Coordinates of N, CA and C and ligand atoms in Angstrom, one line a residue:
M211 N 128.6 104.8 113.6 CA 129.3 103.6 113.8 C 129.7 103.0 112.5
N212 N 131.0 102.4 112.4 CA 131.4 101.8 111.2 C 131.0 100.3 111.2
P213 N 131.0 99.8 110.0 CA 130.7 98.3 109.9 C 131.8 97.6 110.6
F214 N 131.5 96.4 111.2 CA 132.6 95.7 111.9 C 132.4 94.2 111.8
E215 N 133.5 93.5 112.1 CA 133.4 92.0 112.1 C 133.0 91.5 113.4
V216 N 131.9 90.8 113.5 CA 131.4 90.3 114.8 C 132.2 89.1 115.2
T217 N 132.5 88.2 114.3 CA 133.4 87.1 114.4 C 133.8 86.7 113.0
K218 N 134.7 85.8 112.9 CA 135.3 85.5 111.6 C 134.2 85.3 110.5
G219 N 134.3 86.2 109.5 CA 133.4 86.0 108.3 C 131.9 86.5 108.6
I220 N 131.7 87.1 109.7 CA 130.3 87.6 110.0 C 130.4 89.1 110.4
F221 N 129.7 89.9 109.8 CA 129.8 91.4 109.9 C 128.5 92.0 110.2
M222 N 128.5 93.2 110.9 CA 127.3 94.0 110.9 C 127.5 95.1 109.9
V223 N 126.6 95.3 109.0 CA 126.7 96.3 108.0 C 125.6 97.4 108.0
G224 N 124.7 97.2 108.9 CA 123.6 98.1 109.0 C 122.9 98.0 110.4
G225 N 122.2 99.0 110.8 CA 121.5 99.0 112.0 C 121.2 100.4 112.5
P226 N 120.4 100.4 113.6 CA 120.0 101.7 114.1 C 121.1 102.7 114.4
E227 N 122.2 102.2 114.9 CA 123.3 103.1 115.3 C 124.3 103.3 114.1
M228 N 124.1 102.6 113.1 CA 125.1 102.6 112.0 C 124.6 103.2 110.7
T229 N 123.4 102.9 110.3 CA 122.9 103.4 109.0 C 121.7 104.3 109.1
D230 N 120.7 103.9 109.8 CA 119.4 104.7 109.9 C 118.7 104.2 111.2
G231 N 118.2 105.2 112.0 CA 117.5 104.8 113.2 C 116.4 103.9 113.0
R232 N 115.8 103.8 111.8 CA 114.7 103.0 111.6 C 115.1 101.6 111.2
D233 N 116.4 101.4 110.9 CA 116.9 100.0 110.4 C 117.0 99.1 111.6
A234 N 116.6 97.8 111.4 CA 117.0 96.8 112.3 C 118.4 96.4 111.9
C235 N 119.1 95.6 112.7 CA 120.5 95.3 112.3 C 120.6 94.4 111.1
V236 N 121.6 94.7 110.3 CA 121.8 93.9 109.0 C 123.1 93.2 109.1
Y237 N 123.1 91.9 108.9 CA 124.3 91.1 109.1 C 124.8 90.6 107.7
L238 N 126.1 90.6 107.5 CA 126.6 90.1 106.2 C 127.4 88.8 106.6
L239 N 127.2 87.7 105.9 CA 127.9 86.5 106.2 C 128.7 86.2 104.9
N240 N 130.0 86.1 105.1 CA 130.9 85.6 104.0 C 131.2 84.2 104.2
L241 N 130.4 83.3 103.6 CA 130.6 81.9 103.7 C 131.1 81.3 102.4
G242 N 131.8 82.1 101.6 CA 132.1 81.7 100.3 C 131.1 82.3 99.4
E243 N 129.9 82.3 99.8 CA 128.8 83.1 99.2 C 128.6 84.3 100.1
L244 N 128.1 85.4 99.6 CA 127.8 86.5 100.4 C 126.3 86.5 100.7
I245 N 126.0 86.5 102.0 CA 124.6 86.4 102.4 C 124.2 87.5 103.3
L246 N 123.0 88.1 103.1 CA 122.6 89.2 104.1 C 121.4 88.6 104.9
I247 N 121.5 88.9 106.2 CA 120.3 88.6 107.0 C 119.7 90.0 107.3
D248 N 118.5 90.1 106.8 CA 117.7 91.3 106.9 C 118.3 92.5 106.1
S249 N 117.4 93.5 105.8 CA 117.8 94.5 104.8 C 117.7 95.9 105.3
G250 N 117.3 96.1 106.6 CA 117.0 97.4 107.0 C 115.7 97.9 106.5
A251 N 115.3 99.2 106.8 CA 114.0 99.7 106.5 C 113.8 100.2 105.1
G252 N 114.9 100.3 104.4 CA 114.8 100.7 103.0 C 115.4 102.0 102.6
W253 N 115.6 102.9 103.6 CA 116.1 104.2 103.3 C 117.7 104.3 103.2
S254 N 118.3 103.2 103.6 CA 119.8 103.2 103.7 C 120.5 102.2 102.8
I255 N 119.9 101.8 101.7 CA 120.5 100.7 100.9 C 121.9 101.2 100.4
D256 N 122.0 102.5 100.0 CA 123.3 103.0 99.5 C 124.3 102.8 100.6
Q257 N 124.0 103.2 101.8 CA 124.9 103.1 103.0 C 125.3 101.7 103.2
I258 N 124.3 100.8 103.2 CA 124.6 99.4 103.5 C 125.5 98.8 102.4
Q259 N 125.3 99.2 101.1 CA 126.2 98.8 100.0 C 127.6 99.4 100.3
G260 N 127.6 100.7 100.7 CA 128.9 101.3 100.9 C 129.6 100.6 102.1
N261 N 128.9 100.1 103.1 CA 129.6 99.4 104.2 C 130.1 98.1 103.7
I262 N 129.4 97.4 102.9 CA 129.8 96.1 102.4 C 131.1 96.3 101.6
E263 N 131.1 97.4 100.8 CA 132.3 97.7 100.0 C 133.5 98.1 100.9
K264 N 133.2 98.9 101.9 CA 134.2 99.3 102.9 C 135.0 98.1 103.5
L265 N 134.2 97.0 103.7 CA 134.8 95.8 104.3 C 135.5 95.0 103.2
G266 N 135.5 95.5 102.0 CA 136.3 94.8 100.9 C 135.5 93.8 100.1
F267 N 134.2 93.8 100.2 CA 133.4 92.9 99.4 C 132.7 93.6 98.3
D268 N 132.3 92.8 97.3 CA 131.7 93.4 96.1 C 130.1 93.2 96.2
G269 N 129.4 94.3 96.4 CA 127.9 94.2 96.6 C 127.3 93.3 95.5
S270 N 127.8 93.4 94.3 CA 127.2 92.7 93.2 C 127.3 91.2 93.3
K271 N 128.1 90.7 94.3 CA 128.2 89.3 94.5 C 127.3 88.8 95.6
L272 N 126.4 89.7 96.2 CA 125.4 89.2 97.2 C 124.5 88.2 96.5
S273 N 124.4 87.1 97.2 CA 123.6 86.0 96.6 C 122.2 85.8 97.2
K274 N 122.2 85.8 98.6 CA 120.9 85.5 99.3 C 120.6 86.6 100.3
L275 N 119.3 86.9 100.4 CA 118.8 87.8 101.4 C 117.8 87.0 102.2
I276 N 118.2 86.7 103.5 CA 117.3 85.9 104.3 C 116.6 86.9 105.3
L277 N 115.3 86.9 105.2 CA 114.5 87.8 106.0 C 114.0 87.1 107.2
T278 N 114.2 87.7 108.4 CA 113.8 86.9 109.6 C 112.3 87.0 109.9
H279 N 111.7 88.1 109.5 CA 110.2 88.2 109.6 C 109.8 89.4 108.7
C280 N 108.4 89.6 108.7 CA 107.9 90.5 107.7 C 107.8 92.0 108.1
H281 N 108.5 92.4 109.1 CA 108.4 93.8 109.5 C 109.3 94.7 108.7
I282 N 108.9 96.0 108.5 CA 109.5 96.8 107.5 C 111.0 97.2 107.9
D283 N 111.2 97.3 109.2 CA 112.6 97.6 109.6 C 113.6 96.5 109.2
H284 N 113.1 95.3 108.9 CA 113.9 94.2 108.4 C 113.8 93.9 106.9
I285 N 112.7 94.3 106.3 CA 112.4 93.9 104.9 C 112.4 95.1 104.0
G286 N 112.5 96.3 104.5 CA 112.2 97.5 103.7 C 113.1 97.6 102.5
G287 N 114.3 97.1 102.6 CA 115.3 97.2 101.5 C 115.2 96.1 100.5
A288 N 114.3 95.1 100.8 CA 114.3 93.9 100.0 C 114.1 94.1 98.5
H289 N 113.1 94.9 98.2 CA 112.8 95.1 96.7 C 114.0 95.8 96.0
Q290 N 114.6 96.8 96.7 CA 115.8 97.5 96.1 C 117.0 96.5 95.9
L291 N 117.2 95.7 96.9 CA 118.3 94.7 96.8 C 118.1 93.7 95.7
R292 N 116.8 93.3 95.6 CA 116.5 92.3 94.6 C 116.7 92.9 93.2
K293 N 116.3 94.2 93.0 CA 116.4 94.9 91.8 C 117.9 95.2 91.4
R294 N 118.6 95.7 92.4 CA 120.0 96.1 92.2 C 120.9 94.9 92.0
F295 N 120.7 93.9 92.7 CA 121.7 92.8 92.7 C 121.2 91.4 92.2
G296 N 119.9 91.4 92.0 CA 119.3 90.1 91.6 C 119.4 89.1 92.7
I297 N 119.4 89.6 94.0 CA 119.6 88.7 95.2 C 118.3 87.8 95.3
T298 N 118.5 86.6 95.8 CA 117.4 85.7 96.0 C 116.8 85.9 97.4
V299 N 115.5 86.2 97.5 CA 114.9 86.6 98.8 C 114.2 85.4 99.4
Y300 N 114.6 85.1 100.7 CA 114.0 84.0 101.5 C 113.2 84.6 102.6
I301 N 112.1 83.9 102.9 CA 111.3 84.2 104.1 C 110.4 83.0 104.4
H302 N 110.0 82.9 105.6 CA 109.1 81.8 106.0 C 107.7 82.0 105.3
K303 N 107.1 80.9 104.9 CA 105.9 81.0 104.1 C 104.8 81.8 104.8
L304 N 104.7 81.7 106.1 CA 103.7 82.4 106.9 C 103.9 83.9 106.9
D305 N 105.1 84.4 106.7 CA 105.3 85.8 106.7 C 105.5 86.3 105.2
A306 N 105.3 85.4 104.3 CA 105.5 85.9 102.9 C 104.3 86.7 102.4
P307 N 103.1 86.4 102.7 CA 102.0 87.2 102.1 C 102.0 88.7 102.4
P308 N 102.4 89.1 103.6 CA 102.4 90.6 103.8 C 103.4 91.3 102.8
L309 N 104.5 90.6 102.5 CA 105.5 91.1 101.6 C 104.9 91.2 100.2
E310 N 104.3 90.1 99.8 CA 103.8 90.0 98.4 C 102.7 90.9 98.1
T311 N 101.9 91.3 99.2 CA 100.8 92.2 99.0 C 101.1 93.6 99.4
G312 N 102.2 93.8 100.1 CA 102.5 95.1 100.7 C 101.5 95.5 101.8
D313 N 101.1 94.5 102.6 CA 100.1 94.8 103.7 C 100.7 95.9 104.7
P314 N 100.0 97.0 104.8 CA 100.5 98.1 105.6 C 100.6 97.8 107.1
V315 N 99.7 97.0 107.6 CA 99.6 96.7 109.0 C 100.6 95.5 109.4
L316 N 100.5 94.4 108.6 CA 101.3 93.3 109.0 C 102.8 93.5 108.7
T317 N 103.1 94.4 107.8 CA 104.5 94.8 107.6 C 105.0 95.9 108.6
A318 N 104.1 96.4 109.3 CA 104.3 97.5 110.3 C 104.7 98.8 109.6
A319 N 104.4 98.9 108.3 CA 104.7 100.1 107.5 C 103.9 101.3 108.1
T320 N 102.7 101.1 108.6 CA 101.9 102.2 109.1 C 102.6 102.7 110.4
W321 N 103.2 101.8 111.2 CA 104.0 102.2 112.4 C 105.1 103.2 112.0
Y322 N 105.7 103.0 110.8 CA 106.8 103.8 110.4 C 106.4 104.9 109.5
N323 N 105.1 105.2 109.4 CA 104.5 106.3 108.6 C 105.0 106.1 107.1
T324 N 105.0 104.9 106.6 CA 105.4 104.8 105.2 C 104.5 103.7 104.6
T325 N 104.9 103.3 103.4 CA 104.2 102.2 102.7 C 105.3 101.2 102.3
F326 N 104.9 100.0 102.0 CA 105.8 99.0 101.6 C 105.3 98.4 100.2
P327 N 106.2 98.5 99.2 CA 105.8 98.1 97.9 C 105.7 96.5 97.8
P328 N 104.7 96.0 97.2 CA 104.6 94.5 97.1 C 105.9 94.0 96.5
T329 N 106.5 93.0 97.2 CA 107.8 92.5 96.8 C 107.7 91.0 96.7
S330 N 108.3 90.5 95.6 CA 108.3 89.0 95.3 C 109.3 88.3 96.2
V331 N 108.9 87.1 96.6 CA 109.7 86.3 97.4 C 110.2 85.1 96.5
D332 N 111.5 84.7 96.6 CA 111.9 83.6 95.7 C 111.8 82.3 96.4
V333 N 112.1 82.2 97.7 CA 112.1 80.9 98.4 C 111.3 81.1 99.7
K334 N 110.4 80.2 100.0 CA 109.7 80.2 101.2 C 110.0 79.0 102.1
F335 N 110.5 79.3 103.3 CA 110.7 78.2 104.2 C 109.4 77.6 104.7
N336 N 109.3 76.3 104.8 CA 108.0 75.8 105.3 C 108.2 74.7 106.3
M337 N 109.4 74.4 106.7 CA 109.6 73.3 107.7 C 109.9 74.0 109.1
S338 N 109.9 73.2 110.1 CA 110.3 73.8 111.4 C 111.8 74.0 111.5
K339 N 112.5 73.2 110.6 CA 114.0 73.4 110.6 C 114.5 73.1 109.2
E340 N 115.2 74.0 108.6 CA 115.8 73.8 107.3 C 117.2 74.1 107.3
V341 N 118.0 73.4 106.5 CA 119.4 73.6 106.5 C 119.9 74.1 105.1
L342 N 120.5 75.2 105.1 CA 121.1 75.7 103.8 C 122.6 75.3 103.9
T343 N 123.0 74.5 102.9 CA 124.5 74.2 102.9 C 125.1 75.2 101.9
I344 N 126.1 75.9 102.5 CA 126.8 76.9 101.7 C 128.3 76.6 101.9
G345 N 128.9 76.1 100.8 CA 130.3 75.6 100.9 C 130.4 74.6 102.0
D346 N 131.3 74.8 103.0 CA 131.5 73.9 104.1 C 130.6 74.2 105.2
N347 N 129.8 75.2 105.1 CA 129.0 75.7 106.2 C 127.5 75.2 106.1
K348 N 127.0 75.0 107.3 CA 125.5 74.7 107.3 C 124.8 75.8 108.1
L349 N 124.0 76.5 107.4 CA 123.2 77.6 108.0 C 121.8 77.0 108.3
I350 N 121.5 76.9 109.6 CA 120.3 76.2 110.1 C 119.2 77.3 110.3
C351 N 118.1 77.1 109.6 CA 117.0 78.1 109.8 C 115.9 77.4 110.6
L352 N 115.5 78.0 111.7 CA 114.5 77.5 112.6 C 113.3 78.3 112.6
H353 N 112.1 77.7 112.4 CA 110.9 78.4 112.6 C 110.7 78.7 114.0
T354 N 110.7 80.0 114.4 CA 110.5 80.4 115.8 C 109.4 81.4 115.9
P355 N 108.1 80.9 115.7 CA 107.0 81.9 115.7 C 106.8 82.5 117.1
G356 N 106.1 83.6 117.1 CA 105.8 84.3 118.4 C 105.6 85.7 118.1
H357 N 106.6 86.4 117.8 CA 106.5 87.9 117.4 C 105.7 88.0 116.2
T358 N 105.9 87.2 115.2 CA 105.0 87.0 114.0 C 104.9 85.5 113.7
P359 N 103.9 85.2 113.0 CA 103.6 83.7 112.7 C 104.8 83.1 112.0
G360 N 105.5 83.8 111.1 CA 106.6 83.2 110.3 C 108.0 83.7 110.7
S361 N 108.2 84.1 112.0 CA 109.5 84.5 112.4 C 110.5 83.3 112.4
I362 N 111.7 83.6 111.9 CA 112.7 82.5 111.9 C 113.9 83.0 112.7
S363 N 114.7 82.1 113.2 CA 116.0 82.4 113.8 C 117.0 81.5 113.0
L364 N 118.2 81.9 112.9 CA 119.2 81.1 112.2 C 120.4 80.9 113.1
Y365 N 121.1 79.8 112.9 CA 122.4 79.6 113.5 C 123.4 78.8 112.7
L366 N 124.7 79.0 113.0 CA 125.7 78.2 112.3 C 126.8 78.0 113.3
D367 N 127.5 76.9 113.1 CA 128.6 76.5 114.0 C 129.9 76.7 113.2
R368 N 130.8 77.6 113.7 CA 132.1 77.9 113.0 C 133.2 77.9 114.0
E369 N 134.2 77.2 113.7 CA 135.4 77.2 114.5 C 135.1 77.2 116.0
G370 N 134.3 76.3 116.4 CA 134.0 76.1 117.8 C 133.0 77.0 118.4
E371 N 132.5 77.9 117.6 CA 131.5 78.8 118.1 C 130.1 78.6 117.5
R372 N 129.1 78.8 118.3 CA 127.8 78.7 117.7 C 127.2 80.2 117.7
I373 N 126.9 80.6 116.5 CA 126.4 82.0 116.3 C 124.9 81.9 115.9
L374 N 124.2 82.6 116.7 CA 122.7 82.7 116.6 C 122.3 84.0 116.1
F375 N 121.4 84.0 115.1 CA 120.8 85.3 114.7 C 119.3 85.2 115.1
G376 N 119.0 86.1 116.1 CA 117.6 86.1 116.7 C 117.1 87.5 116.7
Q377 N 116.5 87.9 115.6 CA 116.0 89.3 115.5 C 114.6 89.4 116.2
D378 N 114.4 90.5 116.9 CA 113.1 90.8 117.5 C 112.6 89.7 118.4
L379 N 113.5 89.1 119.1 CA 113.1 88.1 120.2 C 112.4 88.9 121.3
H380 N 112.7 90.2 121.4 CA 112.1 91.0 122.4 C 110.6 91.4 122.1
G381 N 110.1 91.0 120.9 CA 108.8 91.4 120.6 C 108.7 92.6 119.8
P382 N 107.6 93.4 119.9 CA 106.5 93.2 120.8 C 105.6 92.1 120.4
I383 N 104.8 91.6 121.4 CA 103.8 90.6 121.2 C 102.5 91.4 121.0
L384 N 102.1 91.5 119.8 CA 100.9 92.4 119.5 C 99.9 91.6 118.6
K385 N 98.6 91.7 119.0 CA 97.6 91.1 118.3 C 97.6 91.5 116.8
E386 N 97.8 92.8 116.5 CA 97.7 93.2 115.1 C 98.8 92.7 114.3
F387 N 99.9 92.2 114.9 CA 101.0 91.5 114.1 C 100.8 90.0 114.0
G388 N 99.7 89.5 114.6 CA 99.5 88.1 114.7 C 100.5 87.4 115.7
S389 N 100.9 88.1 116.6 CA 101.9 87.5 117.6 C 101.1 86.5 118.5
D390 N 101.9 85.6 119.1 CA 101.3 84.6 119.9 C 102.3 84.2 121.0
L391 N 101.9 84.6 122.3 CA 102.8 84.4 123.4 C 103.1 82.9 123.7
T392 N 102.1 82.1 123.5 CA 102.4 80.6 123.8 C 103.5 80.1 122.8
Q393 N 103.4 80.5 121.5 CA 104.4 80.1 120.6 C 105.7 80.7 120.9
W394 N 105.7 82.0 121.3 CA 106.9 82.7 121.7 C 107.6 82.0 122.8
D395 N 106.9 81.5 123.8 CA 107.4 80.8 124.9 C 108.1 79.5 124.4
L396 N 107.5 78.8 123.6 CA 108.1 77.5 123.1 C 109.4 77.9 122.2
S397 N 109.3 78.9 121.4 CA 110.4 79.3 120.5 C 111.6 79.7 121.4
T398 N 111.4 80.5 122.4 CA 112.5 81.0 123.2 C 113.1 79.8 124.0
Q399 N 112.3 78.9 124.4 CA 112.8 77.7 125.1 C 113.8 76.9 124.1
E400 N 113.3 76.8 122.8 CA 114.2 76.1 121.9 C 115.5 76.8 121.7
L401 N 115.4 78.1 121.6 CA 116.6 78.9 121.4 C 117.6 78.8 122.6
L402 N 117.0 78.8 123.8 CA 117.9 78.6 125.0 C 118.7 77.3 124.9
K403 N 118.0 76.3 124.4 CA 118.6 74.9 124.3 C 119.8 74.9 123.4
L404 N 119.9 75.9 122.4 CA 121.0 75.9 121.5 C 122.3 76.3 122.2
D405 N 122.2 77.0 123.3 CA 123.4 77.3 124.1 C 124.4 78.1 123.2
A406 N 123.9 79.1 122.5 CA 124.8 79.8 121.6 C 125.9 80.6 122.3
D407 N 127.0 80.8 121.6 CA 128.1 81.6 122.1 C 127.9 83.1 121.8
I408 N 127.3 83.3 120.6 CA 127.1 84.7 120.2 C 125.7 84.9 119.7
L409 N 125.0 85.9 120.1 CA 123.7 86.3 119.6 C 123.8 87.6 118.8
C410 N 123.5 87.5 117.5 CA 123.4 88.7 116.7 C 121.9 89.0 116.7
E411 N 121.6 90.1 117.4 CA 120.2 90.5 117.7 C 119.8 91.6 116.7
G412 N 118.5 91.8 116.7 CA 118.0 92.8 115.7 C 118.0 94.2 116.0
H413 N 117.9 94.6 117.2 CA 117.9 96.0 117.6 C 118.9 96.4 118.6
F414 N 119.4 95.5 119.4 CA 120.3 95.8 120.5 C 121.7 95.3 120.3
G415 N 122.0 94.8 119.1 CA 123.4 94.5 118.7 C 123.8 93.1 119.1
V416 N 125.0 92.9 119.5 CA 125.6 91.6 119.7 C 125.9 91.2 121.1
Y417 N 125.5 90.0 121.5 CA 125.7 89.5 122.9 C 126.8 88.4 122.7
R418 N 127.9 88.5 123.5 CA 129.1 87.8 123.2 C 129.5 86.6 124.1
S419 N 128.7 86.1 124.9 CA 129.1 84.8 125.6 C 127.9 84.0 125.8
K420 N 128.1 82.7 126.1 CA 126.9 81.9 126.4 C 126.1 82.5 127.5
K421 N 126.8 83.0 128.5 CA 126.1 83.6 129.7 C 125.3 84.8 129.3
E422 N 125.9 85.7 128.5 CA 125.2 86.9 128.1 C 124.0 86.6 127.2
V423 N 124.1 85.6 126.3 CA 123.0 85.2 125.4 C 121.9 84.6 126.3
T424 N 122.2 83.7 127.2 CA 121.2 83.1 128.0 C 120.5 84.1 128.9
N425 N 121.3 85.0 129.5 CA 120.7 86.0 130.4 C 119.8 86.9 129.6
Y426 N 120.2 87.3 128.4 CA 119.3 88.2 127.6 C 118.0 87.5 127.3
I427 N 118.0 86.2 126.8 CA 116.8 85.6 126.4 C 115.9 85.3 127.7
R428 N 116.6 84.9 128.8 CA 115.8 84.7 130.0 C 115.2 85.9 130.6
S429 N 115.9 87.1 130.4 CA 115.3 88.3 130.9 C 114.1 88.7 130.2
L430 N 114.0 88.3 128.9 CA 112.8 88.6 128.1 C 111.7 87.7 128.5
R431 N 112.1 86.4 128.9 CA 111.0 85.4 129.3 C 110.4 85.9 130.7
V432 N 111.3 86.5 131.5 CA 110.8 87.0 132.8 C 109.9 88.2 132.5
Q433 N 110.3 89.1 131.6 CA 109.5 90.2 131.2 C 108.1 89.8 130.7
Y434 N 108.0 88.8 129.9 CA 106.8 88.3 129.4 C 106.1 87.3 130.3
K435 N 106.6 87.1 131.5 CA 106.0 86.3 132.6 C 105.8 84.8 132.1
V436 N 106.7 84.3 131.3 CA 106.6 82.9 131.0 C 107.7 82.1 131.8
E437 N 108.4 82.8 132.7 CA 109.4 82.1 133.5 C 109.4 82.8 134.9
Ligands
LIG639 ZN1 109.4 92.9 114.2
LIG640 ZN1 112.4 94.9 114.3

């Protein structure tokens, strides 16, 4: 699969069908600044960079890498991106320690039969809601614990559309990851209230209408028996 524009200025540049089966989806936001949401599992940084360039952007201009949580399919490329481009790495403070220590269980590295090198984090989110102002855009970062203690979701409103980035909403909810179903229930209720037009998801791609987004999140809630 080739990299593609999800909606104006927002692109998918990596993912299980695009770069490596082990990668979660990687989104590129051109908001005047180039921002990446998640980094893939780490084996496909050259391909991700190639995809960014295929779309006409300069990889060396990447400024921020926002990690949605501490699992290797999302964070595995962080140390390489930091080294290669001097990118600023963001993650919620509750998910930062596994990155910083290279914890094999909490990063899910053992699940992927690999190791994760301790990686420095530049900025730690620590509020339930934080706003990154980038040019004329406001990228809202919400603490949505459940799958992991420091999972975040992001959204922004552009040209009448609300675009939500919600990776690994599907779980799994596992004790070894520090998952919490009660928190997940509350987090997914908050995400439903956003009434997003587009959901950029972590493993299953893009959902493209309010109805599709709502149905997807509600189907997960039914699956986890909280609805
Ligand atoms: Zn995960
Ligand atoms: Zn994942």
